[in-house]
Short mmCIF file of C-alpha atoms in Angstrom, two decimals:
data_model
loop_
_atom_site.label_atom_id
_atom_site.label_comp_id
_atom_site.label_asym_id
_atom_site.label_seq_id
_atom_site.Cartn_x
_atom_site.Cartn_y
_atom_site.Cartn_z
CA MET A 1 42.66 119.92 -29.19
CA SER A 2 42.34 116.50 -27.76
CA SER A 3 39.73 113.86 -29.50
CA SER A 4 36.79 112.43 -27.36
CA PRO A 5 37.58 108.69 -26.36
CA GLU A 6 34.78 106.43 -28.51
CA LEU A 7 32.70 104.28 -26.64
CA ARG A 8 32.93 100.88 -26.82
CA SER A 9 30.29 98.53 -26.68
CA PRO A 10 30.59 95.46 -24.30
CA ALA A 11 32.47 92.78 -25.65
CA LYS A 12 29.37 89.49 -26.40
CA ILE A 13 30.61 86.24 -25.36
CA ASN A 14 29.64 83.83 -26.86
CA GLY A 15 26.19 85.44 -28.17
CA ASP A 16 25.02 84.82 -24.48
CA THR A 17 23.97 87.73 -22.11
CA ARG A 18 25.95 87.61 -18.67
CA LYS A 19 23.65 85.53 -15.87
CA ILE A 20 22.89 87.01 -12.92
CA LEU A 21 24.82 85.13 -9.42
CA GLY A 22 22.46 83.24 -7.76
CA PRO A 23 22.99 82.67 -3.94
CA GLY A 24 25.29 79.82 -4.56
CA GLY A 25 26.93 81.49 -7.52
CA ASN A 26 26.13 80.67 -11.39
CA ARG A 27 27.89 77.59 -11.43
CA VAL A 28 25.65 75.98 -8.41
CA ARG A 29 22.67 77.33 -10.94
CA ASP A 30 24.30 75.69 -14.21
CA LEU A 31 24.92 72.31 -12.26
CA GLU A 32 21.22 72.02 -11.22
CA GLU A 33 19.38 72.99 -14.69
CA GLN A 34 21.99 70.26 -17.30
CA LYS A 35 20.96 67.86 -14.13
CA ARG A 36 16.69 68.75 -14.39
CA LYS A 37 17.38 68.23 -18.43
CA LYS A 38 18.79 65.06 -18.09
CA GLU A 39 15.74 64.00 -15.74
CA GLY A 40 13.63 64.84 -18.57
CA VAL A 41 15.31 62.92 -21.06
CA LYS A 42 16.58 59.63 -19.10
CA LYS A 43 16.85 56.81 -20.74
CA PRO A 44 14.96 53.97 -19.18
CA GLY A 45 16.80 51.81 -17.50
CA ARG A 46 17.03 47.86 -16.00
CA PRO A 47 13.66 47.87 -13.37
CA LYS A 48 14.80 47.73 -9.64
CA LYS A 49 14.33 44.52 -7.88
CA SER A 50 11.59 44.62 -5.22
CA THR A 51 13.32 44.21 -1.55
CA VAL A 52 11.57 43.57 1.20
CA SER A 53 13.45 46.32 3.12
CA GLN A 54 10.16 48.45 2.94
CA THR A 55 7.36 45.81 5.12
CA VAL A 56 7.38 44.29 8.50
CA VAL A 57 4.27 42.64 9.18
CA ARG A 58 3.45 41.79 13.09
CA VAL A 59 0.82 39.52 14.09
CA ARG A 60 0.16 39.91 17.70
CA GLY A 61 -1.73 37.03 19.70
CA ASN A 62 -5.47 37.70 19.23
CA GLY A 63 -4.41 37.61 15.54
CA SER A 64 -4.54 41.44 14.45
CA VAL A 65 -2.13 42.49 11.74
CA ASP A 66 0.17 45.67 12.85
CA SER A 67 -0.26 46.91 9.83
CA SER A 68 1.78 50.43 11.26
CA SER A 69 5.49 49.88 8.96
CA SER A 70 5.08 50.08 5.17
CA GLU A 71 6.12 46.93 3.99
CA SER A 72 2.97 44.34 4.83
CA SER A 73 1.79 44.87 1.70
CA THR A 74 5.12 43.07 -0.14
CA ILE A 75 5.27 40.54 2.40
CA LYS A 76 1.45 39.28 1.97
CA ALA A 77 2.04 39.47 -1.63
CA MET A 78 5.53 37.18 -1.62
CA ASN A 79 4.27 34.96 0.74
CA SER A 80 0.52 34.26 -1.48
CA LYS A 81 3.04 33.21 -4.26
CA ARG A 82 5.29 31.22 -3.06
CA GLY A 83 2.11 29.64 -1.14
CA VAL A 84 3.20 30.41 2.50
CA GLU A 85 0.52 29.85 4.30
CA ARG A 86 -0.62 31.71 8.17
CA THR A 87 0.41 29.44 10.85
CA ASP A 88 -1.98 31.90 13.27
CA VAL A 89 -5.21 29.59 11.71
CA LYS A 90 -6.26 26.52 13.08
CA LYS A 91 -7.83 24.17 10.84
CA PRO A 92 -9.99 21.69 11.92
CA ALA A 93 -8.86 18.34 12.23
CA LYS A 94 -10.49 15.38 11.00
CA ILE A 95 -11.25 12.36 13.05
CA VAL A 96 -10.13 8.61 11.84
CA PRO A 97 -13.32 5.96 12.48
CA GLU A 98 -11.62 2.67 14.94
CA GLY A 99 -10.59 0.26 12.12
CA VAL A 100 -9.95 2.70 9.22
CA GLU A 101 -6.32 3.60 7.81
CA ALA A 102 -5.59 7.52 7.78
CA ALA A 103 -4.11 6.72 5.00
CA GLU A 104 -7.93 6.12 3.08
CA LEU A 105 -9.00 9.78 4.55
CA LEU A 106 -6.35 11.69 2.78
CA SER A 107 -8.25 12.75 0.25
CA PRO A 108 -11.65 11.60 -1.34
CA LEU A 109 -10.49 12.12 -5.08
CA VAL A 110 -7.48 9.79 -5.33
CA PRO A 111 -8.77 6.08 -4.27
CA VAL A 112 -6.82 4.35 -1.50
CA PRO A 113 -6.21 0.64 -1.69
CA LEU A 114 -7.70 -1.82 0.82
CA LYS A 115 -5.05 -3.64 3.16
CA ARG A 116 -5.74 -7.18 2.76
CA CYS A 117 -3.85 -10.21 4.08
CA ASP A 118 -0.49 -11.04 2.60
CA TRP A 119 -1.79 -14.14 0.76
CA ILE A 120 -3.83 -12.08 -1.28
CA THR A 121 -0.78 -10.40 -3.84
CA PRO A 122 -1.87 -7.85 -6.68
CA ASN A 123 -1.51 -10.76 -9.44
CA SER A 124 -4.87 -13.16 -7.04
CA GLU A 125 -7.52 -13.86 -9.24
CA PRO A 126 -10.51 -11.82 -8.39
CA LEU A 127 -12.72 -14.46 -7.88
CA TYR A 128 -10.15 -15.22 -4.54
CA ILE A 129 -10.16 -11.86 -3.81
CA SER A 130 -13.73 -11.65 -3.35
CA PHE A 131 -13.89 -14.73 -1.93
CA HIS A 132 -11.45 -12.97 0.97
CA ASP A 133 -12.97 -10.22 1.20
CA GLU A 134 -17.04 -11.62 1.27
CA GLU A 135 -16.92 -15.04 2.96
CA TYR A 136 -13.44 -15.97 4.40
CA GLY A 137 -13.53 -15.95 8.12
CA ASN A 138 -17.42 -14.12 8.31
CA PRO A 139 -19.07 -16.44 10.60
CA ALA A 140 -21.75 -19.12 9.22
CA TYR A 141 -23.93 -20.36 11.34
CA ASP A 142 -26.20 -21.95 8.39
CA ASP A 143 -26.22 -25.83 8.27
CA THR A 144 -25.95 -26.28 4.44
CA LYS A 145 -23.84 -23.90 4.43
CA LEU A 146 -21.39 -25.15 6.67
CA TYR A 147 -21.35 -28.53 5.05
CA GLU A 148 -20.19 -27.43 1.83
CA LEU A 149 -17.28 -25.43 2.96
CA LEU A 150 -16.75 -29.06 5.53
CA ALA A 151 -16.69 -30.63 1.81
CA LEU A 152 -14.55 -28.04 -0.07
CA SER A 153 -11.89 -28.37 2.44
CA GLN A 154 -11.25 -31.73 2.56
CA ALA A 155 -10.76 -30.71 -1.21
CA LEU A 156 -7.72 -28.40 0.28
CA ALA A 157 -5.83 -31.35 0.13
CA GLU A 158 -5.87 -32.09 -3.51
CA MET A 159 -6.61 -28.50 -4.94
CA THR A 160 -5.94 -24.90 -3.88
CA TRP A 161 -8.50 -22.61 -2.91
CA PRO A 162 -8.11 -20.75 -6.37
CA ALA A 163 -8.88 -23.84 -7.88
CA ILE A 164 -11.61 -24.35 -5.37
CA LEU A 165 -13.95 -22.00 -6.18
CA ASN A 166 -13.05 -22.06 -10.43
CA LYS A 167 -15.23 -25.68 -10.39
CA ARG A 168 -16.83 -24.26 -7.18
CA HIS A 169 -19.73 -24.33 -9.91
CA VAL A 170 -19.54 -27.54 -10.80
CA PHE A 171 -18.74 -29.17 -7.59
CA ARG A 172 -22.55 -28.25 -6.29
CA LYS A 173 -23.29 -29.55 -9.66
CA MET A 174 -22.31 -32.33 -8.49
CA PHE A 175 -23.33 -32.92 -4.91
CA ASP A 176 -26.41 -31.46 -5.39
CA ASN A 177 -26.37 -28.20 -4.06
CA PHE A 178 -24.23 -29.59 -1.47
CA ASP A 179 -27.92 -30.73 0.44
CA PRO A 180 -27.14 -33.21 2.88
CA SER A 181 -30.55 -34.98 3.06
CA SER A 182 -30.02 -35.29 -0.73
CA LEU A 183 -26.82 -36.99 -0.46
CA ALA A 184 -27.88 -38.91 2.34
CA ASN A 185 -29.58 -41.09 0.50
CA VAL A 186 -26.90 -41.82 -2.33
CA ASN A 187 -26.79 -45.32 -3.20
CA GLU A 188 -23.97 -47.61 -4.34
CA LYS A 189 -24.99 -47.26 -7.85
CA LYS A 190 -25.23 -43.78 -7.60
CA LEU A 191 -22.14 -43.21 -5.60
CA ARG A 192 -20.49 -44.86 -8.27
CA SER A 193 -21.26 -43.33 -10.64
CA LEU A 194 -20.25 -39.91 -9.29
CA THR A 195 -16.47 -41.14 -8.36
CA GLU A 196 -16.16 -42.11 -12.23
CA SER A 197 -18.00 -38.31 -13.29
CA GLY A 198 -15.65 -36.90 -10.39
CA LYS A 199 -12.74 -38.48 -10.76
CA SER A 200 -11.48 -35.92 -12.94
CA LEU A 201 -11.61 -33.20 -9.65
CA LEU A 202 -10.90 -35.38 -6.85
CA SER A 203 -9.88 -38.56 -6.12
CA GLU A 204 -12.17 -41.51 -5.24
CA PRO A 205 -12.01 -41.71 -1.40
CA LYS A 206 -12.57 -37.51 -1.51
CA ILE A 207 -15.91 -38.15 -2.98
CA ARG A 208 -16.82 -41.51 -0.97
CA ALA A 209 -16.30 -39.53 2.55
CA ILE A 210 -18.37 -36.36 1.21
CA ILE A 211 -21.39 -38.87 0.34
CA GLU A 212 -20.46 -40.70 3.48
CA ASN A 213 -20.07 -37.43 6.16
CA ALA A 214 -23.62 -36.38 4.86
CA LYS A 215 -25.45 -39.48 6.50
CA GLN A 216 -23.16 -38.40 9.92
CA PHE A 217 -23.59 -34.99 9.18
CA GLN A 218 -27.64 -35.69 9.87
CA LYS A 219 -26.89 -38.04 12.83
CA ILE A 220 -25.20 -34.93 14.85
CA GLN A 221 -28.45 -32.60 13.88
CA GLN A 222 -30.95 -34.44 15.76
CA GLU A 223 -28.61 -35.06 18.42
CA PHE A 224 -27.79 -31.07 18.81
CA GLY A 225 -30.44 -29.61 16.44
CA SER A 226 -28.45 -28.53 13.79
CA PHE A 227 -24.65 -28.76 12.63
CA SER A 228 -23.79 -25.27 13.59
CA ASN A 229 -24.64 -25.63 18.22
CA TYR A 230 -22.26 -28.56 16.97
CA CYS A 231 -19.64 -26.82 15.74
CA TRP A 232 -19.35 -23.59 17.79
CA ARG A 233 -19.40 -25.36 21.45
CA PHE A 234 -15.78 -26.03 20.60
CA VAL A 235 -14.97 -22.03 21.34
CA ASN A 236 -18.02 -21.58 23.20
CA GLN A 237 -20.27 -19.84 20.71
CA LYS A 238 -17.39 -17.06 19.97
CA PRO A 239 -15.19 -16.31 17.09
CA ILE A 240 -11.04 -17.10 18.14
CA LYS A 241 -9.41 -13.64 17.47
CA SER A 242 -6.46 -14.66 16.07
CA GLY A 243 -5.10 -11.28 16.20
CA PHE A 244 -2.07 -13.06 13.52
CA ARG A 245 0.55 -10.00 12.38
CA TYR A 246 2.98 -12.21 9.95
CA ALA A 247 0.77 -14.54 7.48
CA ARG A 248 4.01 -17.11 8.24
CA GLN A 249 2.15 -17.00 12.33
CA VAL A 250 -0.98 -18.69 10.92
CA PRO A 251 -0.34 -22.53 12.00
CA ALA A 252 -1.48 -25.29 10.41
CA LYS A 253 -3.52 -26.49 13.36
CA THR A 254 -4.79 -26.09 16.51
CA PRO A 255 -5.55 -27.95 19.52
CA LYS A 256 -9.31 -26.81 19.21
CA SER A 257 -9.04 -28.23 15.48
CA GLU A 258 -7.08 -31.18 16.63
CA LEU A 259 -10.03 -31.64 19.54
CA MET A 260 -12.41 -31.26 16.82
CA SER A 261 -11.04 -33.50 14.17
CA LYS A 262 -11.23 -36.89 16.91
CA ASP A 263 -14.72 -35.69 17.73
CA LEU A 264 -16.35 -36.23 14.17
CA MET A 265 -13.92 -38.93 13.53
CA LYS A 266 -15.27 -40.85 16.65
CA ARG A 267 -18.97 -40.34 15.27
CA GLY A 268 -17.76 -41.66 11.60
CA PHE A 269 -16.97 -38.66 9.32
CA LEU A 270 -14.24 -39.62 6.99
CA CYS A 271 -11.13 -37.59 5.41
CA VAL A 272 -11.25 -34.73 8.45
CA GLY A 273 -8.00 -34.44 10.17
CA PRO A 274 -6.99 -31.18 12.14
CA THR A 275 -5.12 -29.37 9.29
CA VAL A 276 -8.54 -30.09 7.55
CA VAL A 277 -10.87 -29.36 10.07
CA TYR A 278 -8.66 -26.21 10.72
CA SER A 279 -9.23 -24.93 7.45
CA PHE A 280 -12.72 -25.22 8.06
CA MET A 281 -12.98 -23.06 10.55
CA GLN A 282 -10.89 -20.75 9.01
CA VAL A 283 -13.75 -19.99 6.12
CA ALA A 284 -16.13 -20.84 8.56
CA GLY A 285 -15.52 -17.83 10.55
CA ILE A 286 -14.91 -20.22 14.02
CA VAL A 287 -11.62 -18.87 13.81
CA ASN A 288 -10.74 -14.88 12.55
CA ASP A 289 -7.35 -15.45 11.07
CA HIS A 290 -7.21 -12.72 8.98
CA LEU A 291 -3.68 -10.80 9.73
CA ILE A 292 -4.61 -7.65 11.81
CA THR A 293 -3.26 -5.46 9.46
CA CYS A 294 -6.75 -6.20 7.04
CA PHE A 295 -9.45 -4.23 6.95
CA ARG A 296 -11.75 -7.44 7.10
CA TYR A 297 -9.99 -8.59 10.63
CA ASN A 298 -12.56 -6.48 12.17
CA GLU A 299 -15.59 -6.43 10.06
CA CYS A 300 -15.55 -10.22 10.37
CA ASN A 301 -15.63 -9.53 14.82
CA ASN A 302 -18.34 -7.21 14.07
CA ASN A 303 -20.53 -9.27 12.11
CA ASN A 304 -20.53 -12.21 14.71
CA ASN A 305 -22.59 -9.68 17.25
CA GLY A 306 -25.48 -9.41 15.68
CA LYS A 307 -25.78 -13.44 14.28
CA GLN A 308 -24.86 -14.63 17.99
CA GLN A 309 -27.64 -13.66 19.29
CA SER A 310 -30.20 -15.22 16.61
CA GLN A 311 -28.17 -18.18 17.00
CA THR A 312 -28.71 -18.14 20.81
CA LYS A 313 -32.56 -18.07 20.52
CA LEU A 314 -32.62 -20.65 18.32
CA VAL A 315 -29.91 -23.28 19.93
CA LYS A 316 -32.82 -22.95 22.96
CA ILE A 317 -35.47 -23.55 20.92
CA ASP A 318 -33.68 -26.79 19.86
CA ILE A 319 -32.58 -28.00 23.35
CA GLN A 320 -35.31 -26.78 24.91
CA GLY A 321 -36.43 -29.96 26.74
CA ASP A 322 -32.92 -31.21 28.04
CA PRO A 323 -31.81 -28.33 30.47
CA ALA A 324 -28.55 -29.66 31.14
CA GLU A 325 -27.48 -29.25 27.54
CA THR A 326 -28.74 -25.59 27.25
CA THR A 327 -26.58 -25.21 30.57
CA GLN A 328 -23.79 -26.79 28.32
CA PHE A 329 -23.77 -25.10 24.60
CA MET A 330 -25.47 -22.06 25.67
CA THR A 331 -22.91 -20.80 27.55
CA ILE A 332 -21.71 -17.85 25.81
#
């Protein structure tokens, strides 16, 4: 009699139940599950560098931006960090006034030093700089002022401008504030006292010349109405604009200064050579010898406009009785 066969339970493989095959097979499903597990516990890696391949900014002619592509935000952010400005935005242009250097308008927060004549250096004395900025080349029409400038120009033969300016208060005290009417009455005794006390400043011939010239100064005032009328007639009542660019171009004398020097000496003035007279013409503004690169060149030209009209009226009153002289000295 045959025995019935024993039924054996299926063997367990690794204790797991058999998996049902998927459409692509069990191997494919296992790989997908392993991939999902790895992505869940993925270690943090280095941050990816931002690429510029996501954005393209297209600026149309009317200034609108085409943001159809996805890269517009990235380029804008990077340009803002790099300081790149849009080139399609027009900025208002600055208008530079005439006679003003463009560098002066670069920034109101950064002071730009004024451009002066070459003989003013960073080591120049403040008094000399003020003399250049406020007095030198500025047209002068007052007789007392002109007499003082003529006397100081005579002192240039023995002193420099900085030295004269430092002693200017001494000169004014010594010569009664350069009042021609007062100095014209100085007698010989007072003159010897002046030469003795002032010999440390000027030589005796220069002191005597300044006193003697005051007497001749009054004669010119009587003849021409004022010393100003006499001086300005040599340039037809208009200052000469030299227009030099370099200090080496400025002369020591000119035909105009030689003409005035000859006429002054003919009238009895002392120590008034062509060089002295040209220095006087420079400082009195009869000649504008500021370099054209100096900020004072245009200022001195402009300062003459208003004063010239007032001087014209003064000449008409002073020489009103002589029509011939009026025609001669009032031609402008």
